[in-house]
């Protein structure tokens, strides 16, 4: 049996506990990068047979993710708090790409692209996901913003 060690000392233990206590789990990983490096869901998919959804806004990273041999579904979009989808400016930067404001775009040099953003609940409904056992949000500081508008008290 493979072991997930994680980047922090307690991360490996916690992941093992979740994986061992849950069969047929479902994961959602937002900020999935290329689908393998730095992945928080790969272990669950490959070693435990979980299914899931990979969300990656950066078009270059999403292209790399699609070339990987993942058995999870994937979507190229970002997550937002807005109830309706919107198109935003996204600063591409390998593992540190992020949503930027119009003011930041004017002052920060770099490569920008337009990306569609949707609320997490809507993405899950569109993907047919009714239950999430592991939610991994690596969205460069926007985690609380996205979660603050998630309908935790509603069935998806």
Rosetta silent file (secondary structure, phi, psi, omega in degrees, C-alpha in Angstrom):
SEQUENCE: XXXXXXXXXXXXXXXXXXXXXXXXXXXXXXXXXXXXXXXXXXXXXXXXXXXXXXXXXXXXXXXXXXXXXXXXXXXXXXXXXXXXXXXXXXXXXXXXXXXXXXXXXXXXXXXXXXXXXXXXXXXXXXXXXXXXXXXXXXXXXXXXXXXXXXXXXXXX
SCORE:     score description
SCORE:     0.000 S_00000001
   1 L     0.000  129.347  177.335    0.000    0.000    0.000 S_00000001
   2 L   -70.539  155.433 -179.503    1.355    3.404   -0.972 S_00000001
   3 L  -123.026  134.506  176.775    1.636    6.037    1.705 S_00000001
   4 L   -90.319  121.198 -177.015    0.816    9.702    1.384 S_00000001
   5 L   -97.388  -27.425  179.110    3.429   11.705    3.252 S_00000001
   6 L    72.741  175.428 -179.307    2.256   15.258    2.595 S_00000001
   7 L   -95.388  -21.619  178.654    4.266   18.438    2.863 S_00000001
   8 L  -112.143  151.572 -177.391    3.657   19.007    6.573 S_00000001
   9 H   -54.709  -40.008 -177.437    4.341   16.392    9.307 S_00000001
  10 H   -83.677  -15.460 -176.679    0.664   16.010   10.271 S_00000001
  11 H   -63.732  -41.593  179.579   -0.624   16.077    6.693 S_00000001
  12 H   -63.641  -43.839  179.288    0.437   12.498    5.950 S_00000001
  13 H   -64.074  -47.142 -178.580   -1.190   11.130    9.094 S_00000001
  14 H   -61.028  -43.183  179.996   -4.408   13.062    8.539 S_00000001
  15 H   -63.711  -43.373  177.913   -4.642   11.933    4.925 S_00000001
  16 H   -60.235  -42.007  179.775   -4.109    8.292    5.891 S_00000001
  17 H   -62.784  -43.924  178.662   -6.880    8.563    8.508 S_00000001
  18 H   -63.728  -47.048 -176.326   -9.323   10.038    5.984 S_00000001
  19 H   -65.066  -39.931 -177.889   -8.438    7.484    3.312 S_00000001
  20 H   -74.433  -25.776 -176.862   -8.674    4.495    5.633 S_00000001
  21 H   -91.443   -5.932 -174.182  -11.983    5.586    7.121 S_00000001
  22 L  -133.253  118.166  173.910  -13.763    6.285    3.831 S_00000001
  23 L   -98.840  153.517  178.572  -14.422    3.895    0.972 S_00000001
  24 L    53.537   43.390 -178.162  -15.771    5.089   -2.372 S_00000001
  25 L   -76.111  166.456  178.903  -14.926    8.673   -1.513 S_00000001
  26 E  -129.063  128.716  178.426  -15.385   11.750   -3.637 S_00000001
  27 E  -116.668  155.961  169.609  -12.857   14.581   -3.842 S_00000001
  28 E  -132.922  123.365  179.746  -12.893   18.059   -5.321 S_00000001
  29 E  -121.191  109.488  177.403   -9.533   19.739   -5.867 S_00000001
  30 E  -100.993  129.194 -170.415   -9.556   23.394   -6.901 S_00000001
  31 L    89.389   45.818 -171.763   -6.161   24.700   -7.910 S_00000001
  32 L   -76.761   -5.170  179.146   -5.289   21.293   -9.344 S_00000001
  33 L    53.843 -121.637 -177.664   -2.207   22.612  -11.196 S_00000001
  34 L   -99.767   10.451  175.726   -1.111   19.881  -13.628 S_00000001
  35 L    89.703  -12.725 -179.516   -3.060   17.097  -11.944 S_00000001
  36 L  -130.937  -58.296 -179.455   -0.089   15.310  -10.394 S_00000001
  37 L   -64.290  134.881  179.244    2.602   17.552   -8.936 S_00000001
  38 L    62.359   16.931 -177.062    1.513   19.025   -5.581 S_00000001
  39 L   -73.447  137.279  174.411   -1.787   17.156   -5.902 S_00000001
  40 L   -97.263   -2.992 -176.950   -3.885   16.629   -2.780 S_00000001
  41 L  -116.957  -17.216 -174.607   -6.208   14.163   -4.527 S_00000001
  42 H   -56.848  -43.737  179.429   -3.962   11.883   -6.609 S_00000001
  43 H   -57.035  -46.478 -177.147   -3.304    9.507   -3.694 S_00000001
  44 H   -64.754  -38.625  179.442   -7.039    9.059   -3.048 S_00000001
  45 H   -70.210  -51.606 -173.443   -7.765    8.382   -6.711 S_00000001
  46 H   -75.892  -39.589 -173.470   -4.857    6.034   -7.450 S_00000001
  47 H   -97.379  -22.692 -176.552   -4.522    4.203   -4.136 S_00000001
  48 H  -118.787   -4.311  176.928   -8.077    4.250   -2.766 S_00000001
  49 L    74.292   19.700  178.635  -10.196    4.299   -5.918 S_00000001
  50 L   -70.519  159.287  173.452  -11.936    7.573   -5.121 S_00000001
  51 E  -113.466  167.343 -179.874  -13.569    9.620   -7.869 S_00000001
  52 E   178.402 -168.139 -176.665  -13.635   13.358   -8.165 S_00000001
  53 E  -131.901  131.532  176.477  -13.353   16.659   -9.911 S_00000001
  54 E  -107.677  128.710 -178.856  -10.242   18.684  -10.702 S_00000001
  55 E  -118.632  124.190 -179.878  -10.658   22.449  -11.138 S_00000001
  56 L  -143.758  119.567 -177.907   -7.856   24.510  -12.694 S_00000001
  57 L   -80.346  -30.878 -175.102   -8.238   28.038  -14.096 S_00000001
  58 L   -70.856  121.459 -176.324   -4.838   28.478  -15.764 S_00000001
  59 H   -62.121  -35.532  178.410   -5.119   27.351  -19.420 S_00000001
  60 H   -67.581  -45.521  178.878   -1.510   26.143  -19.622 S_00000001
  61 H   -65.928  -38.291  179.313   -1.805   24.119  -16.427 S_00000001
  62 H   -64.042  -39.625  176.662   -5.191   22.790  -17.488 S_00000001
  63 H   -59.559  -44.905  178.260   -3.687   21.620  -20.788 S_00000001
  64 H   -64.704  -39.454  179.191   -0.978   19.754  -18.841 S_00000001
  65 H   -61.284  -44.100 -178.398   -3.587   18.326  -16.472 S_00000001
  66 H   -64.865  -24.320  179.242   -5.656   16.954  -19.369 S_00000001
  67 H   -81.006  -14.130  178.764   -2.572   15.132  -20.711 S_00000001
  68 L   -75.499  162.675 -178.138   -2.146   13.258  -17.397 S_00000001
  69 L   -94.881   53.628  178.288   -3.700    9.880  -16.901 S_00000001
  70 L   -85.282  146.053  178.559   -6.181   10.978  -14.236 S_00000001
  71 L   -97.226    6.538  179.895   -9.466    9.156  -13.866 S_00000001
  72 L   -91.509  156.481  171.676  -11.185   12.249  -12.437 S_00000001
  73 E   -76.405  161.766 -179.399  -13.338   14.705  -14.313 S_00000001
  74 E  -147.246  157.999  177.351  -11.939   18.184  -14.843 S_00000001
  75 E  -146.412  139.919  174.616  -13.004   21.696  -15.702 S_00000001
  76 L   -96.139  103.205  176.271  -11.073   24.817  -16.631 S_00000001
  77 L  -166.216  171.294  171.351  -12.596   27.626  -14.573 S_00000001
  78 E  -113.914  167.097  179.717  -12.054   29.534  -11.375 S_00000001
  79 E  -101.145  143.624  179.847  -14.311   29.686   -8.351 S_00000001
  80 L  -139.516  168.771  176.389  -16.086   32.832   -7.290 S_00000001
  81 L   -87.786  -14.840 -176.586  -18.565   34.048   -4.725 S_00000001
  82 L   -66.245  143.650 -179.171  -20.861   35.502   -7.377 S_00000001
  83 L   -72.541  -28.573  177.803  -24.135   33.652   -7.926 S_00000001
  84 L  -108.466  153.090  177.132  -23.844   33.925  -11.691 S_00000001
  85 L   -61.560  151.352  177.699  -20.852   33.042  -13.806 S_00000001
  86 E  -144.850  161.812  175.789  -18.490   35.840  -14.694 S_00000001
  87 E  -109.058  130.737 -175.652  -15.354   36.336  -16.754 S_00000001
  88 E  -128.702  168.705  173.038  -12.343   37.708  -14.901 S_00000001
  89 E   -86.150  133.713 -179.603   -8.672   38.531  -15.491 S_00000001
  90 E  -124.719  126.492  177.812   -6.330   35.762  -14.400 S_00000001
  91 E   -88.757  115.404  179.969   -2.574   36.259  -13.981 S_00000001
  92 E   -79.192  135.591 -178.965   -0.771   33.149  -15.187 S_00000001
  93 L  -165.187   63.333  178.192    2.225   32.155  -13.110 S_00000001
  94 H    48.679 -111.002 -177.779    2.958   28.405  -13.031 S_00000001
  95 H   -87.728   -5.292 -174.137    1.809   27.276   -9.553 S_00000001
  96 H  -119.042   26.624  176.516    0.910   30.764   -8.304 S_00000001
  97 L   -63.465  154.529 -178.014   -1.574   32.039  -10.872 S_00000001
  98 E  -161.249  161.197  173.567   -4.424   34.060   -9.446 S_00000001
  99 E   -70.461  138.822  179.103   -7.452   36.225  -10.054 S_00000001
 100 E  -128.352  153.886  174.774   -6.548   39.912  -10.269 S_00000001
 101 L   -81.960  163.092  176.439   -8.472   43.159  -10.085 S_00000001
 102 H   -58.012  -34.948  179.021   -8.330   45.656  -12.972 S_00000001
 103 H   -66.543  -42.967  178.201   -6.062   47.846  -10.801 S_00000001
 104 H   -64.029  -38.895 -179.261   -3.641   44.980  -10.148 S_00000001
 105 H   -61.011  -36.696  179.050   -3.555   44.131  -13.847 S_00000001
 106 H   -68.223  -33.081 -172.607   -2.412   47.677  -14.634 S_00000001
 107 H  -101.088  -15.931 -178.655    0.413   47.597  -12.089 S_00000001
 108 L  -104.793  118.941  176.265    1.640   43.970  -12.224 S_00000001
 109 L   -70.101  152.271  177.938    3.634   42.854  -15.250 S_00000001
 110 L   153.884 -172.909  179.340    2.873   39.373  -16.488 S_00000001
 111 E  -102.853  127.941 -177.716    0.761   37.209  -18.737 S_00000001
 112 E  -120.729  150.737  174.694   -3.002   37.564  -18.335 S_00000001
 113 E  -143.354  159.874  175.134   -5.933   35.654  -19.705 S_00000001
 114 E   -89.207  134.299 -178.901   -9.700   35.814  -19.333 S_00000001
 115 E  -132.682  140.830  174.314  -11.183   32.939  -17.307 S_00000001
 116 E   -77.888  137.708  178.052  -14.777   31.974  -16.542 S_00000001
 117 E  -124.164  142.940 -179.899  -15.615   31.821  -12.827 S_00000001
 118 E  -140.037  156.209  174.967  -18.530   30.096  -11.151 S_00000001
 119 L   -69.451  147.412 -177.176  -19.660   29.481   -7.577 S_00000001
 120 H   -55.866  -44.127 -179.684  -18.508   26.158   -6.125 S_00000001
 121 H   -58.323  -41.401  179.227  -22.057   24.930   -5.535 S_00000001
 122 H   -66.311  -40.694  178.144  -22.966   25.499   -9.185 S_00000001
 123 H   -62.466  -42.629  179.662  -19.837   23.678  -10.399 S_00000001
 124 H   -64.916  -42.330  177.950  -20.681   20.691   -8.184 S_00000001
 125 H   -61.820  -45.781  179.956  -24.275   20.582   -9.425 S_00000001
 126 H   -62.032  -32.325  179.941  -23.100   20.772  -13.071 S_00000001
 127 H   -84.878   -4.315 -179.270  -20.642   17.916  -12.413 S_00000001
 128 L    74.766   21.888 -179.349  -23.350   15.805  -10.782 S_00000001
 129 L   -92.694  118.318 -177.802  -21.523   15.740   -7.459 S_00000001
 130 L  -103.679  -14.259 -176.928  -23.945   15.417   -4.556 S_00000001
 131 L  -144.501  140.114  177.021  -21.417   14.604   -1.803 S_00000001
 132 L  -127.905  122.437  179.148  -17.834   15.694   -1.154 S_00000001
 133 L   -94.284  -27.976  177.561  -15.597   13.756    1.236 S_00000001
 134 E  -139.517  118.107  176.773  -12.435   15.780    0.606 S_00000001
 135 E  -112.835  117.822  178.702  -12.442   19.399   -0.534 S_00000001
 136 E  -114.039  112.400  178.830   -9.028   20.834   -1.365 S_00000001
 137 E  -111.314  112.711  175.040   -9.005   24.563   -2.115 S_00000001
 138 L  -125.072   76.737 -171.346   -5.675   26.023   -3.187 S_00000001
 139 L  -122.529   39.432  168.683   -6.908   29.225   -4.768 S_00000001
 140 L    49.886   55.404  172.529   -4.337   31.751   -3.632 S_00000001
 141 L    90.412   -0.590 -179.063   -6.091   33.482   -0.770 S_00000001
 142 L  -101.365    9.887 -175.449   -9.664   33.355   -2.064 S_00000001
 143 H   -58.042  -51.598 -178.468  -10.646   30.258   -0.069 S_00000001
 144 H   -64.050  -37.477  177.893  -12.746   32.033    2.572 S_00000001
 145 H   -60.107  -45.754 -179.522  -14.429   34.205   -0.030 S_00000001
 146 H   -67.985  -44.891 -178.316  -15.523   31.143   -2.005 S_00000001
 147 H   -69.303  -28.921 -178.126  -16.578   29.167    1.078 S_00000001
 148 L   -65.468  -17.106  179.736  -18.483   32.091    2.586 S_00000001
 149 L  -113.936   16.415  178.643  -21.020   31.789   -0.230 S_00000001
 150 L   -86.588  133.956 -177.239  -21.252   27.993   -0.306 S_00000001
 151 L   -81.020   71.307 -177.188  -24.723   26.625    0.578 S_00000001
 152 L   -57.869  -31.441 -175.854  -23.596   24.244    3.325 S_00000001
 153 L   -87.287    2.736 -179.483  -27.161   23.889    4.628 S_00000001
 154 L  -111.136  149.652  172.488  -28.643   22.866    1.270 S_00000001
 155 L   -80.464  137.917  178.330  -28.595   19.530   -0.491 S_00000001
 156 L   -85.081    0.000    0.000  -26.876   19.693   -3.847 S_00000001
